[in-house]
PDB file of C-alpha atoms and ligand atoms in Angstrom:
ATOM      1  CA  ARG Y 695      97.451  79.310  85.081  1.00 86.00           C
ATOM      2  CA  ALA Y 696     100.857  79.753  83.516  1.00 85.00           C
ATOM      3  CA  ASP Y 697     102.651  78.229  86.495  1.00 87.00           C
ATOM      4  CA  GLY Y 698     100.539  75.150  87.084  1.00 88.00           C
ATOM      5  CA  TYR Y 699      97.108  73.794  87.897  1.00 92.00           C
ATOM      6  CA  TYR Y 700      94.987  75.071  90.727  1.00 93.00           C
ATOM      7  CA  CYS Y 701      92.173  73.471  92.623  1.00 94.00           C
ATOM      8  CA  GLN Y 702      89.529  75.661  94.222  1.00 94.00           C
ATOM      9  CA  LEU Y 703      87.310  74.566  97.099  1.00 94.00           C
ATOM     10  CA  MET Y 704      84.294  76.488  98.307  1.00 93.00           C
ATOM     11  CA  LEU Y 705      82.684  76.543 101.738  1.00 88.00           C
ATOM     12  CA  LYS Y 706      79.550  78.480 102.490  1.00 85.00           C
ATOM     13  CA  LEU Y 707      79.818  80.301 105.811  1.00 79.00           C
ATOM     14  CA  ASP Y 708      78.178  83.397 107.180  1.00 76.00           C
ATOM     15  CA  ALA Y 709      81.082  85.859 107.275  1.00 64.00           C
ATOM     16  CA  ARG Y 710      79.564  87.671 110.238  1.00 64.00           C
ATOM     17  CA  ASP Y 711      79.782  84.559 112.396  1.00 68.00           C
ATOM     18  CA  ILE Y 712      83.482  84.100 111.848  1.00 68.00           C
ATOM     19  CA  THR Y 713      84.796  87.652 111.360  1.00 69.00           C
ATOM     20  CA  PRO Y 714      85.411  89.782 114.419  1.00 70.00           C
ATOM     21  CA  GLN Y 715      83.718  93.142 113.877  1.00 74.00           C
ATOM     22  CA  LEU Y 716      86.035  96.119 114.063  1.00 84.00           C
ATOM     23  CA  GLU Y 717      85.557  98.952 116.521  1.00 87.00           C
ATOM     24  CA  SER Y 718      84.210 102.184 115.089  1.00 88.00           C
ATOM     25  CA  THR Y 719      87.093 104.558 114.302  1.00 90.00           C
ATOM     26  CA  GLY Y 720      85.209 107.828 113.844  1.00 87.00           C
ATOM     27  CA  HIS Y 721      87.081 108.400 110.581  1.00 92.00           C
ATOM     28  CA  CYS Y 722      85.750 108.697 107.045  1.00 93.00           C
ATOM     29  CA  LEU Y 723      87.912 108.908 103.951  1.00 96.00           C
ATOM     30  CA  GLY Y 724      87.453 110.110 100.378  1.00 96.00           C
ATOM     31  CA  LEU Y 725      89.805 108.802  97.674  1.00 97.00           C
ATOM     32  CA  ASP Y 726      90.586 110.581  94.417  1.00 96.00           C
ATOM     33  CA  LEU Y 727      92.139 108.038  92.062  1.00 93.00           C
ATOM     34  CA  GLY Y 728      94.830 109.194  89.694  1.00 89.00           C
ATOM     35  CA  LEU Y 729      97.930 108.258  87.738  1.00 86.00           C
ATOM     36  CA  LYS Y 730     100.538 110.584  89.217  1.00 87.00           C
ATOM     37  CA  TYR Y 731      99.405 109.227  92.568  1.00 91.00           C
ATOM     38  CA  LEU Y 732      97.444 106.034  92.929  1.00 93.00           C
ATOM     39  CA  TYR Y 733      95.169 108.191  95.006  1.00 95.00           C
ATOM     40  CA  ALA Y 734      95.044 111.390  97.028  1.00 96.00           C
ATOM     41  CA  ASP Y 735      92.850 111.179 100.100  1.00 97.00           C
ATOM     42  CA  SER Y 736      90.672 113.732 101.859  1.00 96.00           C
ATOM     43  CA  ASN Y 737      93.312 114.170 104.591  1.00 95.00           C
ATOM     44  CA  GLY Y 738      95.841 115.279 101.998  1.00 95.00           C
ATOM     45  CA  ASN Y 739      97.862 112.052 101.949  1.00 96.00           C
ATOM     46  CA  THR Y 740      98.962 110.473  98.685  1.00 96.00           C
ATOM     47  CA  VAL Y 741     100.038 106.964  97.732  1.00 95.00           C
ATOM     48  CA  GLU Y 742     102.497 106.353  94.917  1.00 93.00           C
ATOM     49  CA  PRO Y 743     101.358 103.916  92.220  1.00 90.00           C
ATOM     50  CA  PRO Y 744     103.466 100.730  92.405  1.00 91.00           C
ATOM     51  CA  LYS Y 745     103.947 100.476  88.579  1.00 91.00           C
ATOM     52  CA  TYR Y 746     104.729  96.768  88.579  1.00 93.00           C
ATOM     53  CA  TYR Y 747     104.181  96.444  84.858  1.00 92.00           C
ATOM     54  CA  ARG Y 748     106.433  99.394  84.012  1.00 91.00           C
ATOM     55  CA  LYS Y 749     109.188  97.884  86.130  1.00 93.00           C
ATOM     56  CA  ALA Y 750     108.827  94.487  84.462  1.00 95.00           C
ATOM     57  CA  GLU Y 751     108.235  95.794  80.938  1.00 93.00           C
ATOM     58  CA  LYS Y 752     111.822  95.426  79.668  1.00 95.00           C
ATOM     59  CA  ARG Y 753     112.061  91.859  80.891  1.00 95.00           C
ATOM     60  CA  LEU Y 754     108.629  90.980  79.510  1.00 95.00           C
ATOM     61  CA  ASN Y 755     109.507  92.405  76.093  1.00 96.00           C
ATOM     62  CA  LYS Y 756     112.719  90.380  76.073  1.00 96.00           C
ATOM     63  CA  LEU Y 757     110.806  87.205  76.922  1.00 96.00           C
ATOM     64  CA  ASN Y 758     108.269  88.013  74.223  1.00 95.00           C
ATOM     65  CA  ARG Y 759     110.998  88.478  71.596  1.00 96.00           C
ATOM     66  CA  ARG Y 760     112.625  85.202  72.612  1.00 95.00           C
ATOM     67  CA  LYS Y 761     109.256  83.487  72.242  1.00 94.00           C
ATOM     68  CA  SER Y 762     108.654  85.023  68.794  1.00 94.00           C
ATOM     69  CA  LYS Y 763     112.075  83.905  67.541  1.00 94.00           C
ATOM     70  CA  LYS Y 764     111.211  80.278  68.317  1.00 93.00           C
ATOM     71  CA  PHE Y 765     107.831  80.476  66.617  1.00 92.00           C
ATOM     72  CA  LYS Y 766     107.546  78.500  63.354  1.00 90.00           C
ATOM     73  CA  ARG Y 767     104.689  79.402  61.096  1.00 88.00           C
ATOM     74  CA  GLY Y 768     102.569  76.489  59.870  1.00 87.00           C
ATOM     75  CA  GLN Y 769     104.567  73.879  61.769  1.00 88.00           C
ATOM     76  CA  LYS Y 770     104.247  72.024  65.003  1.00 91.00           C
ATOM     77  CA  GLN Y 771     105.847  74.196  67.685  1.00 90.00           C
ATOM     78  CA  SER Y 772     109.050  72.956  69.324  1.00 92.00           C
ATOM     79  CA  ASN Y 773     109.538  72.339  73.024  1.00 93.00           C
ATOM     80  CA  ASN Y 774     111.783  75.378  73.115  1.00 93.00           C
ATOM     81  CA  TYR Y 775     108.914  77.495  71.862  1.00 94.00           C
ATOM     82  CA  LYS Y 776     106.623  76.073  74.516  1.00 93.00           C
ATOM     83  CA  LYS Y 777     109.215  76.767  77.207  1.00 94.00           C
ATOM     84  CA  ALA Y 778     109.723  80.348  76.038  1.00 94.00           C
ATOM     85  CA  SER Y 779     106.000  80.867  75.808  1.00 94.00           C
ATOM     86  CA  GLN Y 780     105.490  79.616  79.333  1.00 94.00           C
ATOM     87  CA  LYS Y 781     108.217  81.867  80.701  1.00 94.00           C
ATOM     88  CA  TYR Y 782     106.532  84.856  79.111  1.00 95.00           C
ATOM     89  CA  ALA Y 783     103.122  83.940  80.540  1.00 95.00           C
ATOM     90  CA  LYS Y 784     104.682  83.451  83.975  1.00 95.00           C
ATOM     91  CA  GLY Y 785     106.169  86.928  83.783  1.00 95.00           C
ATOM     92  CA  HIS Y 786     102.722  88.414  83.273  1.00 94.00           C
ATOM     93  CA  LEU Y 787     101.246  86.275  86.002  1.00 94.00           C
ATOM     94  CA  LYS Y 788     103.845  87.598  88.426  1.00 95.00           C
ATOM     95  CA  VAL Y 789     102.969  91.207  87.617  1.00 94.00           C
ATOM     96  CA  SER Y 790      99.247  90.637  88.067  1.00 93.00           C
ATOM     97  CA  ARG Y 791      99.850  88.906  91.404  1.00 94.00           C
ATOM     98  CA  GLN Y 792     102.080  91.724  92.654  1.00 95.00           C
ATOM     99  CA  ARG Y 793      99.381  94.227  91.745  1.00 93.00           C
ATOM    100  CA  GLU Y 794      96.702  92.159  93.432  1.00 95.00           C
ATOM    101  CA  GLU Y 795      98.753  91.735  96.599  1.00 96.00           C
ATOM    102  CA  PHE Y 796      99.503  95.443  96.802  1.00 96.00           C
ATOM    103  CA  ALA Y 797      95.818  96.369  96.382  1.00 96.00           C
ATOM    104  CA  LYS Y 798      94.737  93.817  98.961  1.00 97.00           C
ATOM    105  CA  LYS Y 799      97.116  95.039 101.667  1.00 97.00           C
ATOM    106  CA  LEU Y 800      96.300  98.673 101.008  1.00 97.00           C
ATOM    107  CA  ALA Y 801      92.538  98.036 100.997  1.00 97.00           C
ATOM    108  CA  LEU Y 802      92.705  96.150 104.276  1.00 97.00           C
ATOM    109  CA  ARG Y 803      94.621  98.990 105.904  1.00 97.00           C
ATOM    110  CA  LEU Y 804      92.077 101.554 104.630  1.00 97.00           C
ATOM    111  CA  ILE Y 805      89.114  99.515 105.847  1.00 95.00           C
ATOM    112  CA  GLN Y 806      90.674  98.930 109.266  1.00 95.00           C
ATOM    113  CA  SER Y 807      91.273 102.616 109.880  1.00 95.00           C
ATOM    114  CA  ASN Y 808      88.014 104.124 108.531  1.00 95.00           C
ATOM    115  CA  ASP Y 809      84.274 103.634 109.072  1.00 92.00           C
ATOM    116  CA  LEU Y 810      83.402 104.845 105.602  1.00 93.00           C
ATOM    117  CA  ILE Y 811      85.378 105.019 102.380  1.00 95.00           C
ATOM    118  CA  ALA Y 812      84.167 106.955  99.352  1.00 95.00           C
ATOM    119  CA  TYR Y 813      85.685 106.765  95.871  1.00 95.00           C
ATOM    120  CA  GLU Y 814      84.750 107.553  92.309  1.00 93.00           C
ATOM    121  CA  ASP Y 815      82.542 105.218  90.359  1.00 91.00           C
ATOM    122  CA  LEU Y 816      84.943 105.114  87.412  1.00 85.00           C
ATOM    123  CA  LYS Y 817      84.126 103.155  84.309  1.00 81.00           C
ATOM    124  CA  VAL Y 818      87.635 101.765  83.983  1.00 76.00           C
ATOM    125  CA  LYS Y 819      86.773  99.770  80.857  1.00 75.00           C
ATOM    126  CA  ASN Y 820      85.790 102.956  79.019  1.00 75.00           C
ATOM    127  CA  LEU Y 821      88.889 104.805  80.179  1.00 76.00           C
ATOM    128  CA  VAL Y 822      91.163 101.982  79.082  1.00 75.00           C
ATOM    129  CA  ARG Y 823      89.962 102.494  75.495  1.00 78.00           C
ATOM    130  CA  ASN Y 824      92.193 105.544  75.534  1.00 77.00           C
ATOM    131  CA  ARG Y 825      95.313 103.685  74.374  1.00 77.00           C
ATOM    132  CA  LYS Y 826      97.755 106.272  75.607  1.00 76.00           C
ATOM    133  CA  LEU Y 827      96.487 105.871  79.143  1.00 81.00           C
ATOM    134  CA  ALA Y 828      95.523 102.210  79.063  1.00 84.00           C
ATOM    135  CA  LYS Y 829      98.850 100.836  80.294  1.00 84.00           C
ATOM    136  CA  SER Y 830      99.104 103.307  83.156  1.00 84.00           C
ATOM    137  CA  ILE Y 831      95.494 102.826  84.207  1.00 84.00           C
ATOM    138  CA  ASN Y 832      95.780  99.056  84.183  1.00 85.00           C
ATOM    139  CA  ASP Y 833      99.096  99.242  85.969  1.00 86.00           C
ATOM    140  CA  ALA Y 834      97.724 101.538  88.672  1.00 85.00           C
ATOM    141  CA  GLY Y 835      95.307  98.774  89.626  1.00 89.00           C
ATOM    142  CA  TRP Y 836      92.237 100.922  90.377  1.00 90.00           C
ATOM    143  CA  SER Y 837      89.866  98.028  89.743  1.00 90.00           C
ATOM    144  CA  GLN Y 838      91.791  95.725  92.053  1.00 93.00           C
ATOM    145  CA  LEU Y 839      91.880  98.353  94.789  1.00 95.00           C
ATOM    146  CA  ARG Y 840      88.129  98.955  94.560  1.00 95.00           C
ATOM    147  CA  LYS Y 841      87.394  95.241  94.507  1.00 95.00           C
ATOM    148  CA  TRP Y 842      89.360  94.648  97.707  1.00 96.00           C
ATOM    149  CA  ILE Y 843      87.990  97.740  99.477  1.00 96.00           C
ATOM    150  CA  GLU Y 844      84.460  96.486  98.799  1.00 95.00           C
ATOM    151  CA  TYR Y 845      85.382  92.946  99.799  1.00 94.00           C
ATOM    152  CA  PHE Y 846      86.865  93.982 103.152  1.00 93.00           C
ATOM    153  CA  GLY Y 847      84.067  96.522 103.608  1.00 92.00           C
ATOM    154  CA  ILE Y 848      81.477  93.766 103.619  1.00 88.00           C
ATOM    155  CA  LYS Y 849      83.678  91.453 105.621  1.00 86.00           C
ATOM    156  CA  TYR Y 850      84.299  93.961 108.414  1.00 88.00           C
ATOM    157  CA  GLY Y 851      81.023  95.882 108.246  1.00 85.00           C
ATOM    158  CA  ARG Y 852      82.403  99.149 106.923  1.00 90.00           C
ATOM    159  CA  LEU Y 853      80.616 101.415 104.472  1.00 91.00           C
ATOM    160  CA  THR Y 854      82.054 101.715 100.981  1.00 94.00           C
ATOM    161  CA  ILE Y 855      80.398 104.156  98.604  1.00 93.00           C
ATOM    162  CA  ALA Y 856      81.126 104.772  94.919  1.00 93.00           C
ATOM    163  CA  VAL Y 857      80.028 108.226  93.788  1.00 92.00           C
ATOM    164  CA  ASN Y 858      79.566 109.888  90.415  1.00 91.00           C
ATOM    165  CA  PRO Y 859      82.970 111.426  89.555  1.00 89.00           C
ATOM    166  CA  ALA Y 860      81.516 114.423  87.689  1.00 91.00           C
ATOM    167  CA  TYR Y 861      82.937 117.850  88.676  1.00 93.00           C
ATOM    168  CA  THR Y 862      84.755 116.551  91.759  1.00 94.00           C
ATOM    169  CA  SER Y 863      87.929 118.452  90.842  1.00 93.00           C
ATOM    170  CA  GLN Y 864      86.142 121.576  89.567  1.00 95.00           C
ATOM    171  CA  GLU Y 865      83.479 122.285  92.150  1.00 95.00           C
ATOM    172  CA  CYS Y 866      84.584 124.456  95.070  1.00 96.00           C
ATOM    173  CA  PHE Y 867      84.406 122.397  98.265  1.00 95.00           C
ATOM    174  CA  ASN Y 868      83.570 125.528 100.248  1.00 94.00           C
ATOM    175  CA  CYS Y 869      80.961 127.339  98.135  1.00 95.00           C
ATOM    176  CA  GLY Y 870      80.032 124.952  95.312  1.00 94.00           C
ATOM    177  CA  ARG Y 871      81.058 127.316  92.503  1.00 95.00           C
ATOM    178  CA  LEU Y 872      82.473 125.605  89.398  1.00 96.00           C
ATOM    179  CA  ILE Y 873      86.080 126.626  88.795  1.00 94.00           C
ATOM    180  CA  GLN Y 874      87.150 125.212  85.423  1.00 93.00           C
ATOM    181  CA  LYS Y 875      90.801 124.225  85.345  1.00 92.00           C
ATOM    182  CA  SER Y 876      92.980 122.182  83.061  1.00 90.00           C
ATOM    183  CA  LEU Y 877      94.862 119.120  84.342  1.00 86.00           C
ATOM    184  CA  SER Y 878      98.063 121.126  84.728  1.00 90.00           C
ATOM    185  CA  VAL Y 879      96.500 123.421  87.328  1.00 93.00           C
ATOM    186  CA  ARG Y 880      97.301 121.697  90.598  1.00 93.00           C
ATOM    187  CA  THR Y 881      95.720 124.152  93.030  1.00 96.00           C
ATOM    188  CA  HIS Y 882      92.082 125.135  93.400  1.00 96.00           C
ATOM    189  CA  VAL Y 883      91.682 128.859  94.021  1.00 96.00           C
ATOM    190  CA  CYS Y 884      88.167 130.219  94.467  1.00 96.00           C
ATOM    191  CA  SER Y 885      86.869 133.773  94.734  1.00 96.00           C
ATOM    192  CA  CYS Y 886      85.248 132.757  98.035  1.00 96.00           C
ATOM    193  CA  GLY Y 887      88.773 132.632  99.457  1.00 96.00           C
ATOM    194  CA  TYR Y 888      89.063 128.837  99.542  1.00 96.00           C
ATOM    195  CA  VAL Y 889      92.445 127.526  98.376  1.00 97.00           C
ATOM    196  CA  GLU Y 890      93.269 123.826  98.367  1.00 96.00           C
ATOM    197  CA  ASP Y 891      95.418 121.263  96.613  1.00 96.00           C
ATOM    198  CA  ARG Y 892      93.462 120.056  93.588  1.00 95.00           C
ATOM    199  CA  ASP Y 893      93.595 116.337  94.389  1.00 95.00           C
ATOM    200  CA  LYS Y 894      92.859 116.745  98.079  1.00 96.00           C
ATOM    201  CA  MET Y 895      89.842 118.884  97.267  1.00 96.00           C
ATOM    202  CA  ALA Y 896      88.577 116.292  94.777  1.00 96.00           C
ATOM    203  CA  ALA Y 897      88.845 113.663  97.532  1.00 96.00           C
ATOM    204  CA  LEU Y 898      86.957 115.974  99.908  1.00 95.00           C
ATOM    205  CA  ASN Y 899      84.219 116.455  97.320  1.00 95.00           C
ATOM    206  CA  ILE Y 900      83.983 112.707  96.789  1.00 95.00           C
ATOM    207  CA  LEU Y 901      83.577 112.184 100.518  1.00 93.00           C
ATOM    208  CA  LYS Y 902      80.992 114.977 100.645  1.00 91.00           C
ATOM    209  CA  LYS Y 903      78.983 113.394  97.807  1.00 91.00           C
ATOM    210  CA  ALA Y 904      78.985 110.088  99.651  1.00 89.00           C
ATOM    211  CA  THR Y 905      77.890 111.477 102.987  1.00 82.00           C
ATOM    212  CA  ILE Y 906      75.442 114.274 102.108  1.00 74.00           C
ATOM    213  CA  GLY Y 907      72.001 113.166 103.167  1.00 53.00           C
ATOM    214  CA  HIS Y 908      73.503 110.273 105.095  1.00 52.00           C
ATOM    215  CA  ILE Y 909      75.158 111.820 108.115  1.00 46.00           C
ATOM    216  CA  GLY Y 910      72.825 111.565 111.051  1.00 44.00           C
ATOM    217  CA  SER Y 911      70.101 109.986 108.978  1.00 39.00           C
ATOM    218  CA  TRP Y 912      71.253 106.472 108.280  1.00 41.00           C
ATOM    219  CA  SER Y 913      67.922 105.158 109.458  1.00 37.00           C
ATOM    220  CA  LEU Y 914      66.229 106.709 106.407  1.00 37.00           C
ATOM    221  CA  ASP Y 915      68.467 104.843 104.026  1.00 42.00           C
ATOM    222  CA  LEU Y 916      68.880 101.568 105.794  1.00 40.00           C
ATOM    223  CA  ASN Y 917      66.404  99.633 103.719  1.00 40.00           C
ATOM    224  CA  ALA Y 918      68.437 100.397 100.653  1.00 44.00           C
ATOM    225  CA  TRP Y 919      71.443  98.758 102.261  1.00 44.00           C
ATOM    226  CA  GLY Y 920      69.721  95.429 102.708  1.00 41.00           C
ATOM    227  CA  ASP Y 921      71.869  93.008 104.616  1.00 39.00           C
ATOM    228  CA  LEU Y 922      74.373  95.621 105.642  1.00 42.00           C
ATOM    229  CA  SER Y 923      71.838  97.588 107.647  1.00 39.00           C
ATOM    230  CA  SER Y 924      72.045  95.442 110.734  1.00 39.00           C
ATOM    231  CA  ILE Y 925      75.811  95.870 110.819  1.00 41.00           C
ATOM    232  CA  LEU Y 926      75.731  99.587 110.283  1.00 46.00           C
ATOM    233  CA  VAL Y 927      73.202 100.781 112.839  1.00 43.00           C
ATOM    234  CA  GLY Y 928      74.946 103.111 115.247  1.00 45.00           C
ATOM    235  CA  ARG Y 929      78.113 103.302 113.206  1.00 48.00           C
ATOM    236  CA  ASN Y 930      77.661 106.724 111.632  1.00 49.00           C
ATOM    237  CA  THR Y 931      80.321 108.373 113.726  1.00 49.00           C
ATOM    238  CA  CYS Y 932      82.153 110.482 111.194  1.00 57.00           C
TER     239      CYS Y 932
HETATM  240 ZN1   ZN X2004      84.473 128.790  96.635  1.00 67.77          ZN
END
């Protein structure tokens, strides 16, 4: 890495032997990922995106310019170039570590306080092709958050479910009717009388998608969960 050499050691242990299992909380949570908020959850709480890259962008651009100035085309690069280049790489490394650390802490907190977490199965790579959004999406750290939620989910025997994101912000949580709305419309208003904050309702729909057909009938699906099944029996409390 930009700041030195690392040595990685691996030990094979059965995580269930060494990890204390958490008590059932009776809570389930749906997460609607976004850019204005990192996510809105099904309880109506939101988390601000940390925007580490945006905060570091000026400094990184300055380091990049300094590096470019020292670059000599077609010649052996000077030590000053190498130093500048390393400083720039270190700057990026710092941002990616901040993002990773933030996602890890948040994911652990979510896993500790919920039995089941549902989120959208977003194809981040496809979304990032939209250049206008790419920086913000990368900076939000959706992939890192999902990775750590799934990691801690397995480690602590919690359910994590990625659902198809289609229509989660359009479909009425109460009656299922599709209410088309542009991104600027922040409130869902349905003729059935149901009114809810757009993002909270999306999170509720995501949770609903993850739990429909599961609540009270885990036993039917357990085979599909393979190794997790033994951990999950009797944990469908929400
Ligand atoms: Zn409705």
